[in-house]
Coordinates of C-alpha atoms in Angstrom, one line a residue:
M175 CA 94.4 113.3 140.3
K176 CA 96.7 113.8 137.4
N177 CA 95.8 114.9 133.7
Y178 CA 97.4 113.1 131.3
S179 CA 98.5 113.4 127.6
L180 CA 98.3 110.3 125.7
A181 CA 100.4 109.7 122.5
L182 CA 99.3 106.7 120.1
W183 CA 100.8 105.0 117.2
G184 CA 99.1 101.5 116.0
W185 CA 101.0 99.8 113.2
A186 CA 98.5 97.9 110.8
A187 CA 96.3 95.3 112.7
R188 CA 98.1 96.4 116.1
W189 CA 96.3 99.5 116.5
L190 CA 93.3 96.9 118.2
A191 CA 95.2 96.2 121.3
H192 CA 95.5 99.5 122.2
I193 CA 91.4 100.4 122.7
W194 CA 91.2 98.3 126.1
V195 CA 94.2 100.7 127.0
I196 CA 91.7 103.2 126.4
K197 CA 89.1 101.1 128.1
Y198 CA 91.6 100.4 131.3
L199 CA 92.0 104.5 131.3
E200 CA 88.3 104.6 131.2
E201 CA 87.7 102.4 134.6
Q202 CA 90.7 104.2 136.3
K203 CA 88.6 107.8 135.5
T204 CA 91.9 109.3 133.7
Q205 CA 91.6 112.7 132.7
I206 CA 92.9 112.6 129.2
N207 CA 93.6 116.6 128.5
E208 CA 95.1 116.1 124.6
V209 CA 95.5 113.0 122.6
S210 CA 98.0 112.7 119.2
G211 CA 98.3 109.8 116.9
T212 CA 100.1 108.4 113.8
S213 CA 99.4 106.3 110.8
M214 CA 95.9 104.0 112.6
W215 CA 95.9 105.0 115.8
A216 CA 95.2 108.5 114.4
I217 CA 91.7 107.0 113.6
V218 CA 91.3 106.1 117.1
A219 CA 92.9 109.5 118.9
A220 CA 90.3 111.1 116.8
M221 CA 87.6 109.0 118.0
L222 CA 88.6 109.8 121.8
A223 CA 89.0 113.4 121.3
I224 CA 85.2 113.4 120.1
W225 CA 84.5 111.3 123.0
K226 CA 84.0 108.1 121.7
N227 CA 84.4 105.6 124.3
S228 CA 86.2 102.3 124.0
Q229 CA 83.2 100.1 123.4
E230 CA 82.3 102.4 120.4
M231 CA 85.8 101.7 119.3
Q232 CA 85.9 98.1 119.6
D233 CA 82.3 97.7 117.6
F234 CA 84.0 100.1 115.3
A235 CA 86.6 97.3 114.8
N236 CA 84.2 94.4 114.7
E237 CA 82.3 96.1 111.7
L238 CA 85.2 96.6 109.5
N239 CA 85.3 94.3 106.8
L240 CA 88.6 95.1 104.9
L241 CA 87.4 92.9 101.9
K242 CA 84.5 95.5 101.2
L243 CA 87.1 98.6 102.1
V244 CA 89.5 97.3 99.2
D245 CA 89.3 99.6 96.4
P246 CA 92.3 98.7 94.2
E247 CA 93.4 101.2 91.9
F248 CA 97.3 100.2 90.6
K249 CA 98.4 103.6 89.5
T250 CA 100.0 106.2 92.3
G251 CA 98.7 103.8 94.7
L252 CA 97.1 99.9 95.4
L253 CA 93.9 101.3 96.8
K254 CA 91.9 104.5 96.2
W255 CA 90.6 106.2 99.0
N256 CA 86.9 106.8 98.5
K257 CA 85.8 103.8 100.3
I258 CA 87.7 104.4 103.5
K259 CA 86.6 107.8 103.5
K260 CA 82.9 107.2 103.4
K261 CA 83.8 104.8 106.3
L262 CA 85.6 107.6 108.4
E263 CA 82.7 110.2 107.2
E264 CA 80.4 108.0 109.2
I265 CA 81.9 108.4 112.4
F266 CA 83.6 112.2 112.0
R267 CA 81.3 114.0 109.3
D268 CA 82.7 117.5 108.8
T269 CA 84.0 117.7 112.5
K270 CA 87.2 120.0 112.4
I271 CA 89.9 119.2 115.0
E272 CA 89.5 122.6 116.5
D273 CA 86.2 121.7 117.7
T274 CA 87.0 118.4 119.5
K275 CA 86.5 117.9 123.0
I276 CA 90.0 116.7 124.0
S277 CA 93.0 118.6 122.3
L278 CA 93.6 116.4 119.2
K279 CA 97.2 116.5 117.5
I280 CA 97.6 114.0 114.2
V281 CA 101.0 113.8 112.7
A282 CA 101.8 113.0 109.0
T283 CA 105.1 113.5 107.1
N284 CA 105.1 116.2 104.4
I285 CA 107.4 114.1 101.9
E286 CA 108.5 117.1 99.9
K287 CA 109.8 119.2 103.2
A288 CA 111.1 116.2 104.8
E289 CA 109.4 117.0 107.8
S290 CA 106.4 116.2 110.4
R291 CA 103.4 118.2 110.1
I292 CA 100.9 118.5 113.2
F293 CA 97.4 118.8 112.4
T294 CA 95.6 121.1 115.1
S295 CA 93.1 122.7 112.7
G296 CA 91.1 121.6 109.6
K297 CA 88.9 118.5 108.7
I298 CA 89.8 115.6 110.9
T299 CA 89.0 113.4 107.8
E300 CA 91.3 115.4 105.5
A301 CA 94.1 115.0 108.4
L302 CA 93.4 111.5 108.9
R303 CA 93.7 110.7 105.3
A304 CA 97.6 112.1 105.3
S305 CA 98.8 110.2 108.7
I306 CA 97.4 107.0 107.1
S307 CA 98.9 107.5 103.4
L308 CA 101.3 104.6 103.8
P309 CA 103.4 104.7 100.5
W310 CA 102.6 102.5 97.7
I311 CA 99.3 101.5 99.3
F312 CA 97.8 105.0 99.1
K313 CA 98.2 107.8 96.8
P314 CA 100.2 110.3 98.9
Q315 CA 97.3 113.3 100.4
K316 CA 98.2 116.7 98.7
I317 CA 97.2 119.8 100.9
D318 CA 98.4 123.3 99.9
W319 CA 100.0 121.9 96.8
E320 CA 102.2 119.7 98.8
D321 CA 102.2 115.6 99.4
Y322 CA 101.8 114.0 102.5
V323 CA 102.0 110.1 103.6
D324 CA 102.0 108.5 106.5
G325 CA 103.1 110.0 109.9
W326 CA 105.1 107.2 111.2
I327 CA 107.8 107.7 108.3
M328 CA 109.3 110.5 110.6
M329 CA 107.3 110.4 113.9
N330 CA 105.5 106.9 114.8
L331 CA 105.3 108.0 118.4
P332 CA 104.2 111.7 119.0
I333 CA 105.1 112.6 122.4
Q334 CA 107.0 115.2 121.7
V335 CA 103.9 117.1 120.1
L336 CA 102.5 117.2 123.6
D337 CA 101.9 120.1 125.8
W338 CA 101.3 118.5 129.2
K339 CA 104.1 116.9 131.6
N340 CA 102.5 113.8 132.5
V341 CA 102.2 111.4 129.2
I342 CA 100.9 107.9 128.8
A343 CA 102.5 106.7 125.4
V344 CA 100.9 103.3 123.4
S345 CA 103.5 101.8 121.1
A346 CA 102.4 98.9 118.9
L347 CA 106.4 98.1 117.8
K348 CA 107.9 94.5 118.4
I349 CA 111.4 93.8 118.0
N350 CA 112.0 90.2 116.1
T351 CA 114.7 88.6 118.0
W352 CA 114.0 85.0 116.5
T353 CA 116.6 83.8 113.8
I354 CA 115.3 84.0 110.0
H355 CA 115.5 80.4 108.8
E356 CA 115.9 79.9 105.2
T357 CA 114.4 76.6 105.7
K358 CA 111.5 74.9 107.1
N359 CA 111.0 71.9 108.8
I360 CA 108.0 69.6 107.6
M361 CA 107.9 66.0 108.8
W362 CA 111.5 65.9 109.5
M363 CA 112.4 67.3 106.1
N364 CA 114.0 70.6 105.1
F365 CA 111.9 72.9 102.7
K366 CA 113.6 76.2 101.3
S367 CA 111.5 78.9 102.5
G368 CA 111.5 80.8 99.2
F369 CA 113.0 84.1 98.1
F370 CA 109.7 86.4 98.7
K371 CA 109.2 85.2 102.2
N372 CA 112.6 85.3 103.3
N373 CA 113.3 89.0 101.8
F374 CA 109.8 90.0 103.1
E375 CA 111.0 89.3 106.5
I376 CA 114.3 90.9 106.3
I377 CA 112.8 94.1 104.7
K378 CA 109.8 93.9 107.4
R379 CA 112.8 93.7 110.1
S380 CA 114.5 96.2 108.8
V381 CA 111.6 99.0 108.5
I382 CA 111.3 97.7 112.3
L383 CA 114.5 98.6 113.4
M384 CA 114.1 102.2 111.7
M385 CA 111.0 102.7 113.6
K386 CA 112.6 101.8 117.0
V387 CA 115.4 104.4 116.6
N388 CA 112.5 106.6 115.5
E389 CA 110.6 105.7 118.8
D390 CA 113.8 105.7 121.0
Q391 CA 114.3 109.4 119.9
S392 CA 110.5 110.9 120.7
I393 CA 111.2 109.1 124.5
L394 CA 114.3 110.9 124.8
T395 CA 112.5 113.8 126.5
D396 CA 114.1 115.4 129.6
W397 CA 111.1 117.4 131.0
K398 CA 108.4 114.9 130.4
D399 CA 106.8 112.2 133.0
I400 CA 106.5 108.9 130.4
Q401 CA 104.6 105.8 131.2
L402 CA 105.6 103.3 128.0
V403 CA 102.7 100.7 127.2
R404 CA 104.2 98.1 124.6
P405 CA 101.8 95.3 124.4
D406 CA 103.5 92.0 124.1
F407 CA 102.3 90.6 120.8
W408 CA 103.4 87.1 121.0
K409 CA 102.5 85.6 117.9
L410 CA 99.9 88.0 116.6
D411 CA 101.3 89.8 113.3
I412 CA 100.5 93.3 111.7
I413 CA 98.1 91.6 109.3
D414 CA 95.8 89.8 111.8
F415 CA 92.9 92.1 111.4
N416 CA 90.5 89.3 112.4
K417 CA 92.0 88.7 115.8
V418 CA 90.3 91.3 117.6
D419 CA 89.7 89.7 120.5
E420 CA 93.2 88.3 120.9
F421 CA 94.6 92.2 120.4
I422 CA 92.3 93.5 123.2
N423 CA 93.0 91.2 125.8
I424 CA 96.4 91.7 125.6
G425 CA 96.3 95.3 125.6
Y426 CA 93.8 95.5 128.8
K427 CA 96.9 93.0 130.2
D428 CA 99.5 95.2 129.9
A429 CA 97.7 98.5 130.6
K430 CA 97.1 97.4 134.0
K431 CA 100.8 97.9 134.5
L432 CA 100.4 101.9 134.6
E433 CA 101.0 103.9 137.7
L434 CA 98.1 106.0 137.8

C-alpha cells in the first residue's frame, strides 16, 4: 500500500466539498503521512493531523453559524478574530504543530518579505490565524514583528512543501468561462446588471486567473507523482456556506476518480 501526502486548498465555502474527499480516503484505508493546507483548508488539514475523522469535520461544518461568528471591526479589517479564535480553540486548544499525529504544514504569506512561510511548529491556532487572514477581511497576523496574510496569495495549492513523492492535491479552483452579461433578461425585457455586480464579477475572475497561474506553478514538479482532485462545483459559489450537503456530494463523487 502506498503512503500519500495530501495538499489541500479550499476557497471560502468550497472547502466543504473536500471533506468527503477525506471520507473516501478513509474508506479506502489510504495512509496519509503528511498534510499541507492553505487558507480555510488549513483548518481541515489541522483537524486531519490531530486525527479528526471526516464525520467530525462534517459535524463541525454543520455546526458553523457564520452570523454568530461575525464580529465587525471596520478598522484594519472588516472582522475581528475573537469569535473565530474561540471556535478554533474548542477543537485545537493549545496543541502545537510539532505534536500532531500526522506531519502538518500550514501555509501563510509574509506580506513584508513577499514570501510564503510554512509553519511546522508553534500553536496551531496561531498558524491558522495567519493562513486565513484574507486581506480587507481580517487584520494581518503579527508574528515575530512581521505581518502575515492569507496563504493563497502566493501558494494556494501547497504541493511543493511536501516531502513525500505520492501526492493527492485537492483544489477549490473553478474557471468561469461564460460571458459576463451587462444586462439581464427578465420577462423578455433587458435590464442593466449594475455597476457593482459587473465589477465584482470582473474582480473575482481576475483573482481566479491569478490563482490558476499560482496553482499551475505548484503542479509543475518533476519528482512528485501528483493526482489532482478539482471538483466540478457547477453553480455552487464561494459564498454558499449553507449548502453543506451539495458540496459534500460533489467532493465524494470526484474523489472516486483517484487511483489508489
